Amino acid sequence: QVQPVESGGGSAQAGGSLRLSCVVSGYTAITRCMAWFRQAPGKEREGVAVIDSDGSTTYADPVKGRFAVSKDIAKNTLYLQMSNLKPGDTAMYYCALRRRGYRGGCTVATEEKEFGPWGQGTQVTVSS
């Protein structure tokens, strides 16, 4: 049973940095497309960053130039380095693998339904 566990969230001042981690258990190699999503209070979950199986990355417009997604296959871990944080980044952050059976390119525009299962998430709160 694949299960992601996110960590690294917390509180930060605007302009600060945080690094999120996501360890995927129950899976021998995180070679599939993986993504970071976030959900702010009262809003729908949205894709933030994606790293495809070939290592290519895509980002949502609000985080371009500030966030960087990477993975360590040997550690089964996905990372999200967040810099120059803004209050608008406040949200619960989740990671997920692309589900088996889906093919084709995988980007930040890929539908949420193609990803799962979901972990508990890690909260990021940015104050001005």
Coordinates of N, CA and C in Angstrom, one line a residue:
Q1 N 0.8 -1.2 0.0 CA 0.0 0.0 0.0 C 0.9 1.2 0.0
V2 N 0.8 2.0 -1.1 CA 1.5 3.2 -1.2 C 1.0 4.3 -0.2
Q3 N 1.8 4.9 0.5 CA 1.4 5.9 1.5 C 2.4 7.1 1.6
P4 N 2.0 8.3 1.2 CA 3.0 9.4 1.3 C 2.8 10.0 2.7
V5 N 3.9 10.5 3.3 CA 3.9 11.2 4.6 C 4.7 12.5 4.4
E6 N 4.0 13.6 4.5 CA 4.6 14.9 4.4 C 5.1 15.4 5.7
S7 N 6.1 16.3 5.6 CA 6.6 16.9 6.8 C 7.4 18.2 6.4
G8 N 7.8 19.0 7.4 CA 8.6 20.2 7.1 C 7.8 21.5 7.1
G9 N 6.5 21.4 7.3 CA 5.7 22.6 7.3 C 5.9 23.4 8.6
G10 N 5.3 24.5 8.7 CA 5.5 25.3 9.9 C 5.1 26.8 9.6
S11 N 5.6 27.7 10.5 CA 5.3 29.1 10.3 C 6.5 29.8 9.8
A12 N 6.3 30.8 9.0 CA 7.4 31.6 8.4 C 7.0 33.0 8.2
Q13 N 7.9 33.9 8.2 CA 7.7 35.3 7.9 C 7.7 35.4 6.4
A14 N 7.0 36.4 5.9 CA 7.0 36.7 4.4 C 8.5 36.9 4.1
G15 N 8.9 36.3 2.9 CA 10.3 36.4 2.5 C 11.1 35.3 3.0
G16 N 10.6 34.5 3.9 CA 11.4 33.4 4.4 C 11.3 32.1 3.5
S17 N 11.9 31.1 4.1 CA 12.0 29.8 3.3 C 11.6 28.6 4.2
L18 N 11.1 27.6 3.5 CA 10.8 26.3 4.1 C 11.1 25.2 3.1
R19 N 11.4 24.0 3.6 CA 11.6 22.9 2.7 C 10.7 21.8 3.2
L20 N 9.8 21.3 2.3 CA 8.9 20.3 2.6 C 9.5 18.9 2.1
S21 N 9.2 17.9 2.8 CA 9.6 16.5 2.4 C 8.4 15.6 2.4
C22 N 8.5 14.6 1.5 CA 7.4 13.6 1.4 C 8.1 12.3 1.2
V23 N 7.9 11.4 2.2 CA 8.5 10.1 2.1 C 7.3 9.1 1.7
V24 N 7.6 8.4 0.6 CA 6.6 7.4 0.1 C 6.9 6.0 0.6
S25 N 6.1 5.5 1.4 CA 6.3 4.1 1.8 C 5.5 3.1 1.0
G26 N 5.9 1.9 1.0 CA 5.1 0.9 0.3 C 5.4 0.9 -1.2
Y27 N 6.4 1.5 -1.6 CA 6.7 1.6 -3.0 C 8.2 1.6 -3.2
T28 N 8.8 0.8 -4.0 CA 10.2 0.6 -4.1 C 11.0 1.7 -4.8
A29 N 10.3 2.4 -5.7 CA 11.0 3.5 -6.4 C 10.0 4.6 -6.9
I30 N 10.3 5.8 -6.5 CA 9.4 6.9 -6.9 C 9.7 7.4 -8.3
T31 N 9.6 6.5 -9.2 CA 10.0 6.8 -10.6 C 8.8 7.4 -11.4
R32 N 7.6 7.2 -10.9 CA 6.4 7.8 -11.5 C 6.4 9.3 -11.3
C33 N 5.5 10.0 -12.1 CA 5.3 11.4 -11.9 C 4.8 11.6 -10.5
M34 N 5.3 12.7 -9.9 CA 4.9 13.1 -8.5 C 4.5 14.5 -8.5
A35 N 3.7 14.9 -7.5 CA 3.2 16.3 -7.5 C 3.0 16.8 -6.1
W36 N 3.1 18.1 -5.9 CA 2.8 18.8 -4.7 C 1.5 19.6 -5.0
F37 N 0.5 19.4 -4.1 CA -0.7 20.2 -4.2 C -0.8 21.0 -2.9
R38 N -1.7 22.0 -2.9 CA -2.0 22.7 -1.7 C -3.5 23.1 -1.6
Q39 N -4.0 23.3 -0.4 CA -5.4 23.7 -0.2 C -5.4 24.7 0.9
A40 N -5.9 25.9 0.5 CA -6.1 27.0 1.4 C -7.5 26.9 2.0
P41 N -7.7 27.5 3.2 CA -9.1 27.4 3.7 C -10.1 28.0 2.8
G42 N -11.2 27.3 2.6 CA -12.3 27.8 1.7 C -12.0 27.7 0.2
K43 N -10.9 27.1 -0.1 CA -10.5 27.0 -1.6 C -10.3 25.5 -2.0
E44 N -10.4 25.2 -3.3 CA -10.1 23.9 -3.7 C -8.6 23.6 -3.7
R45 N -8.3 22.3 -3.7 CA -6.9 21.9 -3.8 C -6.4 22.2 -5.2
E46 N -5.2 22.7 -5.2 CA -4.6 23.1 -6.5 C -3.2 22.5 -6.7
G47 N -2.8 22.2 -7.9 CA -1.5 21.8 -8.2 C -0.5 22.9 -8.0
V48 N 0.7 22.6 -7.4 CA 1.7 23.6 -7.2 C 2.9 23.3 -8.0
A49 N 3.4 22.0 -8.0 CA 4.6 21.7 -8.7 C 4.6 20.2 -9.0
V50 N 5.1 19.8 -10.2 CA 5.1 18.5 -10.6 C 6.5 18.1 -11.1
I51 N 7.0 16.9 -10.8 CA 8.2 16.4 -11.4 C 7.8 15.1 -12.1
D52 N 8.0 15.0 -13.4 CA 7.6 13.9 -14.2 C 8.7 12.8 -14.0
S53 N 8.4 11.6 -14.6 CA 9.3 10.4 -14.5 C 10.6 10.7 -15.2
D54 N 10.7 11.6 -16.1 CA 12.0 12.0 -16.8 C 12.7 13.1 -16.1
G55 N 12.2 13.6 -15.0 CA 12.8 14.6 -14.2 C 12.4 16.0 -14.6
S56 N 11.6 16.1 -15.6 CA 11.1 17.5 -16.0 C 10.2 18.0 -15.0
T57 N 10.2 19.3 -14.8 CA 9.4 20.0 -13.7 C 8.5 21.1 -14.3
T58 N 7.3 21.2 -13.7 CA 6.4 22.4 -14.1 C 5.9 22.9 -12.8
Y59 N 5.5 24.2 -12.8 CA 5.0 24.9 -11.7 C 3.8 25.8 -12.0
A60 N 3.0 25.9 -11.0 CA 1.9 26.9 -11.1 C 2.4 28.3 -11.2
D61 N 1.7 29.2 -11.9 CA 2.2 30.5 -12.1 C 2.5 31.3 -10.8
P62 N 1.7 31.1 -9.7 CA 2.0 31.9 -8.5 C 3.3 31.5 -7.8
V63 N 3.9 30.4 -8.1 CA 5.1 29.9 -7.4 C 6.3 29.9 -8.3
K64 N 6.1 30.1 -9.5 CA 7.3 30.1 -10.5 C 8.4 31.0 -10.0
G65 N 9.6 30.5 -10.0 CA 10.8 31.3 -9.6 C 11.0 31.3 -8.1
R66 N 10.0 30.8 -7.3 CA 10.2 30.8 -5.9 C 10.2 29.4 -5.3
F67 N 9.6 28.4 -5.9 CA 9.5 27.0 -5.4 C 10.3 26.1 -6.4
A68 N 10.9 25.1 -5.8 CA 11.6 24.1 -6.6 C 11.3 22.7 -6.1
V69 N 10.9 21.8 -7.0 CA 10.6 20.5 -6.7 C 11.7 19.6 -7.1
S70 N 12.0 18.6 -6.2 CA 13.1 17.6 -6.6 C 12.8 16.3 -5.9
K71 N 13.5 15.3 -6.2 CA 13.3 14.0 -5.6 C 14.6 13.2 -5.4
D72 N 14.6 12.4 -4.4 CA 15.8 11.5 -4.1 C 15.2 10.1 -4.2
I73 N 15.5 9.4 -5.3 CA 14.9 8.1 -5.5 C 15.4 7.1 -4.5
A74 N 16.7 7.2 -4.2 CA 17.3 6.3 -3.2 C 16.6 6.4 -1.8
K75 N 16.1 7.5 -1.5 CA 15.4 7.7 -0.2 C 13.9 7.7 -0.4
N76 N 13.4 7.5 -1.6 CA 11.9 7.5 -1.8 C 11.3 8.8 -1.3
T77 N 12.0 9.9 -1.5 CA 11.5 11.2 -0.9 C 11.4 12.2 -2.0
L78 N 10.3 13.0 -1.9 CA 10.1 14.1 -2.8 C 10.2 15.4 -1.9
Y79 N 10.8 16.4 -2.5 CA 11.0 17.7 -1.8 C 10.3 18.9 -2.5
L80 N 10.1 19.9 -1.7 CA 9.6 21.2 -2.2 C 10.3 22.3 -1.5
Q81 N 11.3 22.9 -2.1 CA 12.0 24.0 -1.5 C 11.2 25.3 -1.8
M82 N 10.8 26.0 -0.8 CA 9.9 27.2 -1.0 C 10.7 28.4 -0.5
S83 N 10.9 29.4 -1.3 CA 11.6 30.6 -1.0 C 10.8 31.8 -1.2
N84 N 11.2 32.9 -0.7 CA 10.5 34.2 -0.8 C 9.0 33.9 -0.6
L85 N 8.7 33.3 0.5 CA 7.3 33.0 0.9 C 6.4 34.2 1.0
K86 N 5.2 34.0 0.6 CA 4.2 35.1 0.7 C 3.0 34.6 1.5
P87 N 2.2 35.5 2.1 CA 1.0 35.1 2.9 C 0.1 34.3 2.1
G88 N 0.0 34.5 0.7 CA -0.8 33.7 -0.1 C -0.4 32.3 -0.3
D89 N 0.8 31.9 0.2 CA 1.2 30.5 0.2 C 0.7 29.7 1.4
T90 N 0.0 30.4 2.3 CA -0.5 29.7 3.5 C -1.6 28.7 3.0
A91 N -1.3 27.4 3.4 CA -2.2 26.3 3.0 C -1.7 25.0 3.6
M92 N -2.5 24.0 3.4 CA -2.1 22.6 3.7 C -1.5 22.1 2.4
Y93 N -0.3 21.5 2.6 CA 0.4 21.0 1.4 C 0.4 19.5 1.4
Y94 N 0.1 18.9 0.2 CA 0.1 17.5 0.1 C 1.0 17.0 -1.1
C95 N 1.5 15.8 -1.0 CA 2.2 15.2 -2.1 C 1.4 13.9 -2.6
A96 N 1.6 13.5 -3.8 CA 1.0 12.3 -4.3 C 1.7 11.8 -5.5
L97 N 1.6 10.5 -5.7 CA 2.1 9.9 -6.9 C 1.0 9.9 -8.0
R98 N 1.4 9.9 -9.2 CA 0.4 9.7 -10.3 C -0.1 8.2 -10.2
R99 N -1.3 8.0 -10.3 CA -1.9 6.7 -10.2 C -1.5 5.8 -11.4
R100 N -1.3 4.5 -11.1 CA -1.1 3.6 -12.2 C -2.2 3.6 -13.3
G101 N -1.8 3.4 -14.5 CA -2.8 3.4 -15.6 C -2.9 4.6 -16.4
Y102 N -2.5 5.8 -15.8 CA -2.5 7.0 -16.6 C -1.2 7.1 -17.4
R103 N -1.4 7.6 -18.6 CA -0.2 7.7 -19.5 C -0.1 9.1 -20.0
G104 N 1.0 9.4 -20.8 CA 1.1 10.7 -21.4 C 1.9 11.6 -20.5
G105 N 2.1 12.8 -20.9 CA 2.8 13.8 -20.2 C 2.1 14.1 -18.9
C106 N 2.9 14.5 -17.9 CA 2.4 14.8 -16.6 C 3.0 16.2 -16.2
T107 N 2.1 17.2 -16.0 CA 2.5 18.5 -15.6 C 1.6 19.1 -14.5
V108 N 1.8 20.3 -14.2 CA 1.1 20.9 -13.1 C -0.4 21.1 -13.5
A109 N -0.7 20.9 -14.8 CA -2.1 21.0 -15.3 C -2.8 19.7 -15.3
T110 N -2.1 18.6 -15.0 CA -2.7 17.3 -14.9 C -3.8 17.3 -13.8
E111 N -4.9 16.6 -14.2 CA -6.0 16.6 -13.2 C -5.7 16.0 -11.9
E112 N -6.3 16.5 -10.9 CA -6.0 16.0 -9.5 C -6.5 14.5 -9.4
K113 N -7.5 14.1 -10.1 CA -8.0 12.7 -10.0 C -6.9 11.7 -10.5
E114 N -5.9 12.1 -11.2 CA -4.9 11.2 -11.6 C -3.9 10.9 -10.5
F115 N -4.0 11.6 -9.4 CA -3.0 11.4 -8.3 C -3.6 10.8 -7.1
G116 N -2.8 10.0 -6.4 CA -3.3 9.5 -5.1 C -2.5 8.2 -4.8
P117 N -2.7 7.7 -3.6 CA -3.5 8.2 -2.5 C -2.9 9.5 -1.8
W118 N -3.6 10.1 -1.0 CA -3.2 11.3 -0.3 C -2.8 11.1 1.1
G119 N -1.8 11.8 1.5 CA -1.3 11.8 2.9 C -2.1 12.8 3.8
Q120 N -1.6 13.0 5.0 CA -2.3 13.9 5.9 C -2.0 15.4 5.6
G121 N -0.9 15.6 4.9 CA -0.5 17.0 4.5 C 0.3 17.6 5.6
T122 N 0.9 18.7 5.3 CA 1.7 19.5 6.3 C 1.3 21.0 6.1
Q123 N 1.1 21.6 7.2 CA 0.6 23.0 7.2 C 1.7 24.0 7.1
V124 N 1.5 24.9 6.2 CA 2.4 26.1 6.0 C 1.6 27.3 6.3
T125 N 2.2 28.2 7.2 CA 1.5 29.4 7.5 C 2.6 30.5 7.3
V126 N 2.2 31.5 6.5 CA 3.2 32.6 6.2 C 2.5 33.9 6.7
S127 N 3.2 34.6 7.6 CA 2.7 35.9 8.1 C 3.4 37.1 7.5
S128 N 2.7 38.2 7.4 CA 3.3 39.4 6.8 C 4.1 40.2 7.8

